[in-house]
Amino acid sequence: MGNLKFKVSFVAGLITVICLSILGVVTYFFLKNLIYNQVIKTETSYIKVAKNSLISFQEKNLDAIQNYSKRILNFSYDELNSEKALMENVGEDLKILRDTGGFLAAYIAQPNGELVVSDTDSDAKGVDFGTYGKKDNYDARTREYYQEALKTNGVYITSSYIDVSSKLPCFTYAKALYKDGKFIGVLGIDILTKDLQKEYEANPGRTFAFDKNNKIFAATDKEQLKEGYNIDQIAALSKTKADFEPFEYIRKKDNSERFAICAKYENSTICIGEPLDIVREPILKMTYVQIVSSVIMVVIISFLLYIFIAKL
């Protein structure tokens, strides 16, 4: 009789193991997709927050240069067509523009390449603005911002570059000015990304934004701002994907498996890159709990069956 009880309990336990195994496999794949999709949804929301920060940053700066250019062009051509005229009518306003916007520098590059400028140099001299040009071995006409501003009716934004004094990423926004169809000069503002960087550091996730030259100018992880940090691989892959489309890749520098999500805005791209372990870890934990729970359930069911059959 004892042998029969054992056999019945064993068969019942075996059936239970098979049923629980089938249920476990189905549950595993279901929860795996559920967890993966939830992680992607969360990471996508981080990208959207980071993108909105960049949009706000750019729109604020665009509004500043557009509104100030309109203010300048309210003057007559005679009040703008020489360095003396610019200094008398616009010079002090450059300081106001700079202080109001928190810009690194604000200036007008004249057709002869000379600047009327308010910047840290003028601050050091104790004046609101000054001039900068040939005596300083500088000619604005040779600079990208000047040349490209002449090619557009809108505002030209340079790629990011490192400001010499602050060692922080910086952009130049430039707009060509015309009065009565005559060229006055190029209005420029140099803008540090420090405010944008503060937002990125406060934002959730590990997001970063880079320009068309694959140079990161804002990042949650400040290590990514260091010179030489290479994102060529993820930048190349992002160009083949739609906005917010997740993709996986093997990072060359350490052969680690990773996934990323990117979104584009103007000439910039915002991405988030994470190791695949953040997806796998909860799945592995779930699998471990499921296996342990199943073993405990099989033992309990087999024991109860054995007791029940013994009573019968």
Short mmCIF file of C-alpha atoms in Angstrom, two decimals, residues 2-295:
data_model
loop_
_atom_site.label_atom_id
_atom_site.label_comp_id
_atom_site.label_asym_id
_atom_site.label_seq_id
_atom_site.Cartn_x
_atom_site.Cartn_y
_atom_site.Cartn_z
CA GLY A 2 2.84 2.37 0.86
CA ASN A 3 4.39 1.74 -2.55
CA LEU A 4 1.10 2.59 -4.26
CA LYS A 5 0.78 5.83 -2.29
CA PHE A 6 4.26 6.78 -3.33
CA LYS A 7 3.63 6.00 -6.99
CA VAL A 8 0.37 7.95 -7.10
CA SER A 9 2.02 10.90 -5.36
CA PHE A 10 4.96 10.72 -7.75
CA VAL A 11 2.74 10.67 -10.84
CA ALA A 12 0.64 13.52 -9.51
CA GLY A 13 3.79 15.48 -8.70
CA LEU A 14 5.19 14.78 -12.15
CA ILE A 15 1.99 15.99 -13.79
CA THR A 16 2.15 19.09 -11.61
CA VAL A 17 5.77 19.72 -12.64
CA ILE A 18 4.87 19.42 -16.32
CA CYS A 19 1.89 21.74 -15.95
CA LEU A 20 3.87 24.28 -13.95
CA SER A 21 6.73 24.11 -16.45
CA ILE A 22 4.40 24.81 -19.37
CA LEU A 23 2.79 27.64 -17.41
CA GLY A 24 6.23 28.93 -16.46
CA VAL A 25 7.48 29.01 -20.06
CA VAL A 26 4.35 30.82 -21.25
CA THR A 27 4.55 33.25 -18.34
CA TYR A 28 8.28 33.82 -18.91
CA PHE A 29 7.88 34.90 -22.54
CA PHE A 30 4.82 36.97 -21.71
CA LEU A 31 6.52 38.78 -18.84
CA LYS A 32 9.77 39.10 -20.80
CA ASN A 33 7.97 41.07 -23.52
CA LEU A 34 6.01 42.98 -20.92
CA ILE A 35 9.14 44.02 -19.02
CA TYR A 36 11.04 44.86 -22.22
CA ASN A 37 8.17 47.00 -23.50
CA GLN A 38 7.88 48.74 -20.14
CA VAL A 39 11.61 49.53 -20.11
CA ILE A 40 11.39 50.89 -23.67
CA LYS A 41 8.36 52.98 -22.73
CA THR A 42 10.19 54.43 -19.73
CA GLU A 43 13.39 55.14 -21.68
CA THR A 44 11.35 56.75 -24.48
CA SER A 45 9.75 59.09 -21.95
CA TYR A 46 13.25 60.11 -20.82
CA ILE A 47 14.18 60.93 -24.43
CA LYS A 48 11.04 63.06 -24.81
CA VAL A 49 11.90 65.04 -21.69
CA ALA A 50 15.48 65.59 -22.93
CA LYS A 51 14.24 66.61 -26.39
CA ASN A 52 11.81 69.12 -24.90
CA SER A 53 14.66 70.64 -22.87
CA LEU A 54 16.66 71.13 -26.08
CA ILE A 55 13.68 72.58 -27.93
CA SER A 56 13.04 75.09 -25.13
CA PHE A 57 16.71 76.04 -25.05
CA GLN A 58 16.85 76.65 -28.80
CA GLU A 59 13.53 78.45 -29.07
CA LYS A 60 14.49 80.83 -26.27
CA ASN A 61 17.74 81.72 -28.03
CA LEU A 62 16.09 82.04 -31.43
CA ASP A 63 13.48 84.39 -30.00
CA ALA A 64 16.23 86.48 -28.42
CA ILE A 65 18.23 86.99 -31.61
CA GLN A 66 15.13 87.49 -33.79
CA ASN A 67 13.61 90.07 -31.46
CA TYR A 68 16.87 91.93 -31.07
CA SER A 69 17.49 92.00 -34.82
CA LYS A 70 14.06 93.65 -35.25
CA ARG A 71 15.00 96.19 -32.61
CA ILE A 72 18.23 97.03 -34.40
CA LEU A 73 16.48 97.40 -37.75
CA ASN A 74 14.12 100.01 -36.31
CA PHE A 75 17.06 102.42 -36.72
CA SER A 76 17.56 104.11 -40.04
CA TYR A 77 20.29 102.97 -42.43
CA ASP A 78 22.37 106.07 -41.60
CA GLU A 79 22.25 105.11 -37.92
CA LEU A 80 23.70 101.67 -38.66
CA ASN A 81 26.03 101.98 -41.64
CA SER A 82 29.32 102.63 -39.81
CA GLU A 83 31.21 101.46 -36.76
CA LYS A 84 30.71 104.83 -35.08
CA ALA A 85 26.96 104.72 -35.76
CA LEU A 86 26.68 101.18 -34.43
CA MET A 87 28.57 102.04 -31.27
CA GLU A 88 26.40 105.11 -30.64
CA ASN A 89 23.05 103.44 -31.33
CA VAL A 90 23.51 99.73 -30.67
CA GLY A 91 26.56 99.28 -28.45
CA GLU A 92 24.89 99.64 -25.08
CA ASP A 93 22.01 97.44 -26.18
CA LEU A 94 24.46 94.61 -26.88
CA LYS A 95 25.32 94.60 -23.18
CA ILE A 96 21.61 94.56 -22.27
CA LEU A 97 20.97 91.70 -24.70
CA ARG A 98 23.88 89.74 -23.27
CA ASP A 99 22.90 90.25 -19.63
CA THR A 100 19.20 89.57 -20.22
CA GLY A 101 19.85 86.33 -22.07
CA GLY A 102 22.82 85.24 -20.00
CA PHE A 103 24.92 85.00 -23.16
CA LEU A 104 28.68 84.70 -23.34
CA ALA A 105 28.94 87.44 -25.98
CA ALA A 106 26.75 89.59 -28.22
CA TYR A 107 28.16 91.40 -31.25
CA ILE A 108 27.69 92.76 -34.73
CA ALA A 109 30.23 91.70 -37.34
CA GLN A 110 30.55 94.51 -39.86
CA PRO A 111 31.13 94.13 -43.61
CA ASN A 112 34.83 94.95 -43.06
CA GLY A 113 35.21 92.06 -40.58
CA GLU A 114 35.40 94.25 -37.45
CA LEU A 115 33.21 93.57 -34.41
CA VAL A 116 31.26 95.83 -32.14
CA VAL A 117 31.01 93.50 -29.18
CA SER A 118 30.01 93.06 -25.56
CA ASP A 119 31.85 90.13 -24.01
CA THR A 120 34.11 89.05 -21.16
CA ASP A 121 36.95 91.17 -22.57
CA SER A 122 34.84 94.32 -22.38
CA ASP A 123 33.83 93.30 -18.86
CA ALA A 124 37.49 93.00 -17.90
CA LYS A 125 38.11 96.50 -19.25
CA GLY A 126 35.20 97.87 -17.22
CA VAL A 127 33.14 98.93 -20.28
CA ASP A 128 29.80 97.73 -21.64
CA PHE A 129 31.13 97.10 -25.14
CA GLY A 130 34.12 97.61 -27.39
CA THR A 131 35.62 96.72 -30.76
CA TYR A 132 37.54 93.69 -31.91
CA GLY A 133 39.16 93.04 -35.26
CA LYS A 134 42.29 93.47 -37.32
CA LYS A 135 44.39 94.77 -34.44
CA ASP A 136 43.58 91.49 -32.70
CA ASN A 137 44.30 89.39 -35.82
CA TYR A 138 40.61 88.68 -36.21
CA ASP A 139 38.48 88.97 -39.34
CA ALA A 140 34.84 87.93 -38.97
CA ARG A 141 34.52 87.43 -42.71
CA THR A 142 36.67 84.31 -42.48
CA ARG A 143 34.46 82.72 -39.82
CA GLU A 144 31.84 80.06 -40.41
CA TYR A 145 29.03 81.88 -38.61
CA TYR A 146 29.51 84.98 -40.78
CA GLN A 147 29.74 83.13 -44.09
CA GLU A 148 26.81 80.82 -43.39
CA ALA A 149 24.57 83.60 -42.04
CA LEU A 150 24.87 85.34 -45.41
CA LYS A 151 23.47 82.23 -47.10
CA THR A 152 20.20 82.14 -45.18
CA ASN A 153 17.31 84.46 -44.47
CA GLY A 154 16.93 82.91 -41.03
CA VAL A 155 19.27 82.22 -38.15
CA TYR A 156 22.34 80.06 -38.63
CA ILE A 157 23.42 77.93 -35.67
CA THR A 158 26.96 76.60 -35.59
CA SER A 159 27.97 73.17 -34.38
CA SER A 160 28.98 73.09 -30.73
CA TYR A 161 32.50 74.10 -29.79
CA ILE A 162 34.40 74.49 -26.54
CA ASP A 163 34.62 78.02 -25.18
CA VAL A 164 38.24 78.89 -24.42
CA SER A 165 37.59 80.61 -21.10
CA SER A 166 34.87 78.47 -19.53
CA LYS A 167 35.86 75.14 -21.15
CA LEU A 168 32.15 74.46 -21.71
CA PRO A 169 30.29 73.62 -24.94
CA CYS A 170 29.02 76.68 -26.73
CA PHE A 171 26.93 77.63 -29.80
CA THR A 172 26.93 80.72 -31.98
CA TYR A 173 23.60 81.96 -33.34
CA ALA A 174 24.04 84.34 -36.27
CA LYS A 175 21.70 86.39 -38.44
CA ALA A 176 22.54 88.67 -41.36
CA LEU A 177 21.07 92.18 -41.04
CA TYR A 178 19.78 94.19 -43.98
CA LYS A 179 18.26 97.68 -43.90
CA ASP A 180 16.52 99.04 -47.00
CA GLY A 181 18.06 96.15 -48.93
CA LYS A 182 21.59 97.09 -47.82
CA PHE A 183 23.82 94.80 -45.76
CA ILE A 184 24.56 96.12 -42.26
CA GLY A 185 26.45 93.18 -40.77
CA VAL A 186 25.91 89.88 -38.97
CA LEU A 187 24.37 89.85 -35.51
CA GLY A 188 25.84 87.08 -33.38
CA ILE A 189 25.38 85.71 -29.89
CA ASP A 190 27.61 83.11 -28.26
CA ILE A 191 25.63 80.85 -25.95
CA LEU A 192 27.00 78.46 -23.35
CA THR A 193 25.06 75.24 -22.83
CA LYS A 194 25.40 75.44 -19.04
CA ASP A 195 21.66 76.03 -18.48
CA LEU A 196 20.78 73.16 -20.80
CA GLN A 197 23.37 70.98 -19.06
CA LYS A 198 21.78 71.69 -15.68
CA GLU A 199 18.45 70.49 -17.03
CA TYR A 200 20.01 67.32 -18.42
CA GLU A 201 21.66 66.57 -15.10
CA ALA A 202 18.28 66.94 -13.39
CA ASN A 203 16.42 64.91 -16.02
CA PRO A 204 15.80 61.18 -15.45
CA GLY A 205 17.67 58.54 -17.44
CA ARG A 206 21.10 58.66 -19.05
CA THR A 207 20.39 60.95 -21.99
CA PHE A 208 22.77 62.97 -24.13
CA ALA A 209 22.51 65.33 -27.10
CA PHE A 210 25.04 65.66 -29.91
CA ASP A 211 25.43 67.78 -33.03
CA LYS A 212 26.00 66.91 -36.69
CA ASN A 213 29.71 66.37 -35.97
CA ASN A 214 28.90 63.75 -33.30
CA LYS A 215 30.03 66.10 -30.54
CA ILE A 216 28.07 65.79 -27.29
CA PHE A 217 27.06 69.19 -25.92
CA ALA A 218 24.71 68.15 -23.09
CA ALA A 219 24.59 64.91 -21.11
CA THR A 220 23.17 63.49 -17.90
CA ASP A 221 26.53 61.80 -17.36
CA LYS A 222 29.15 64.57 -17.38
CA GLU A 223 31.83 62.04 -18.33
CA GLN A 224 30.34 62.07 -21.83
CA LEU A 225 31.25 65.75 -22.20
CA LYS A 226 34.96 65.03 -21.97
CA GLU A 227 37.08 65.55 -25.05
CA GLY A 228 37.54 62.36 -27.02
CA TYR A 229 34.38 60.59 -25.86
CA ASN A 230 33.41 58.61 -28.95
CA ILE A 231 29.79 58.07 -30.00
CA ASP A 232 30.39 57.43 -33.71
CA GLN A 233 28.87 53.94 -33.50
CA ILE A 234 25.57 54.94 -31.91
CA ALA A 235 25.42 58.09 -34.06
CA ALA A 236 25.76 56.03 -37.26
CA LEU A 237 23.10 53.56 -36.15
CA SER A 238 20.70 56.32 -35.14
CA LYS A 239 20.70 57.65 -38.71
CA THR A 240 19.21 54.36 -39.92
CA LYS A 241 16.38 54.39 -37.36
CA ALA A 242 13.17 56.34 -37.03
CA ASP A 243 12.67 58.64 -34.05
CA PHE A 244 12.04 56.68 -30.83
CA GLU A 245 12.73 53.34 -32.54
CA PRO A 246 14.75 51.16 -30.11
CA PHE A 247 17.76 49.25 -31.40
CA GLU A 248 20.40 46.92 -29.98
CA TYR A 249 24.11 46.84 -30.72
CA ILE A 250 27.46 45.54 -29.51
CA ARG A 251 29.62 48.41 -28.24
CA LYS A 252 33.03 48.06 -29.85
CA LYS A 253 35.16 49.43 -27.03
CA ASP A 254 34.11 46.76 -24.53
CA ASN A 255 31.98 44.29 -26.55
CA SER A 256 29.05 44.91 -24.21
CA GLU A 257 25.49 44.37 -25.38
CA ARG A 258 23.47 47.56 -25.29
CA PHE A 259 20.29 49.11 -26.56
CA ALA A 260 19.53 52.72 -27.47
CA ILE A 261 16.71 55.03 -28.46
CA CYS A 262 17.25 58.28 -30.37
CA ALA A 263 15.24 61.22 -31.67
CA LYS A 264 16.32 64.02 -33.97
CA TYR A 265 15.72 67.75 -33.66
CA GLU A 266 17.01 70.15 -36.30
CA ASN A 267 20.75 69.36 -36.64
CA SER A 268 20.95 67.64 -33.27
CA THR A 269 20.19 64.13 -32.04
CA ILE A 270 19.10 63.14 -28.56
CA CYS A 271 19.82 59.57 -27.43
CA ILE A 272 19.71 57.31 -24.45
CA GLY A 273 22.00 54.29 -24.26
CA GLU A 274 21.79 51.56 -21.67
CA PRO A 275 23.25 48.06 -21.14
CA LEU A 276 20.84 45.25 -22.00
CA ASP A 277 21.31 44.02 -18.43
CA ILE A 278 18.72 46.53 -17.22
CA VAL A 279 16.20 44.50 -19.22
CA ARG A 280 17.68 41.09 -18.48
CA GLU A 281 18.19 41.57 -14.75
CA PRO A 282 14.48 41.80 -13.80
CA ILE A 283 13.71 38.91 -16.18
CA LEU A 284 16.37 36.72 -14.54
CA LYS A 285 15.08 37.63 -11.09
CA MET A 286 11.56 36.80 -12.18
CA THR A 287 12.73 33.42 -13.59
CA TYR A 288 14.58 32.56 -10.37
CA VAL A 289 11.53 33.38 -8.24
CA GLN A 290 9.33 31.37 -10.58
CA ILE A 291 11.58 28.29 -10.41
CA VAL A 292 11.85 28.40 -6.62
CA SER A 293 8.09 28.91 -6.27
CA SER A 294 7.38 26.00 -8.61
CA VAL A 295 9.69 23.64 -6.70
#
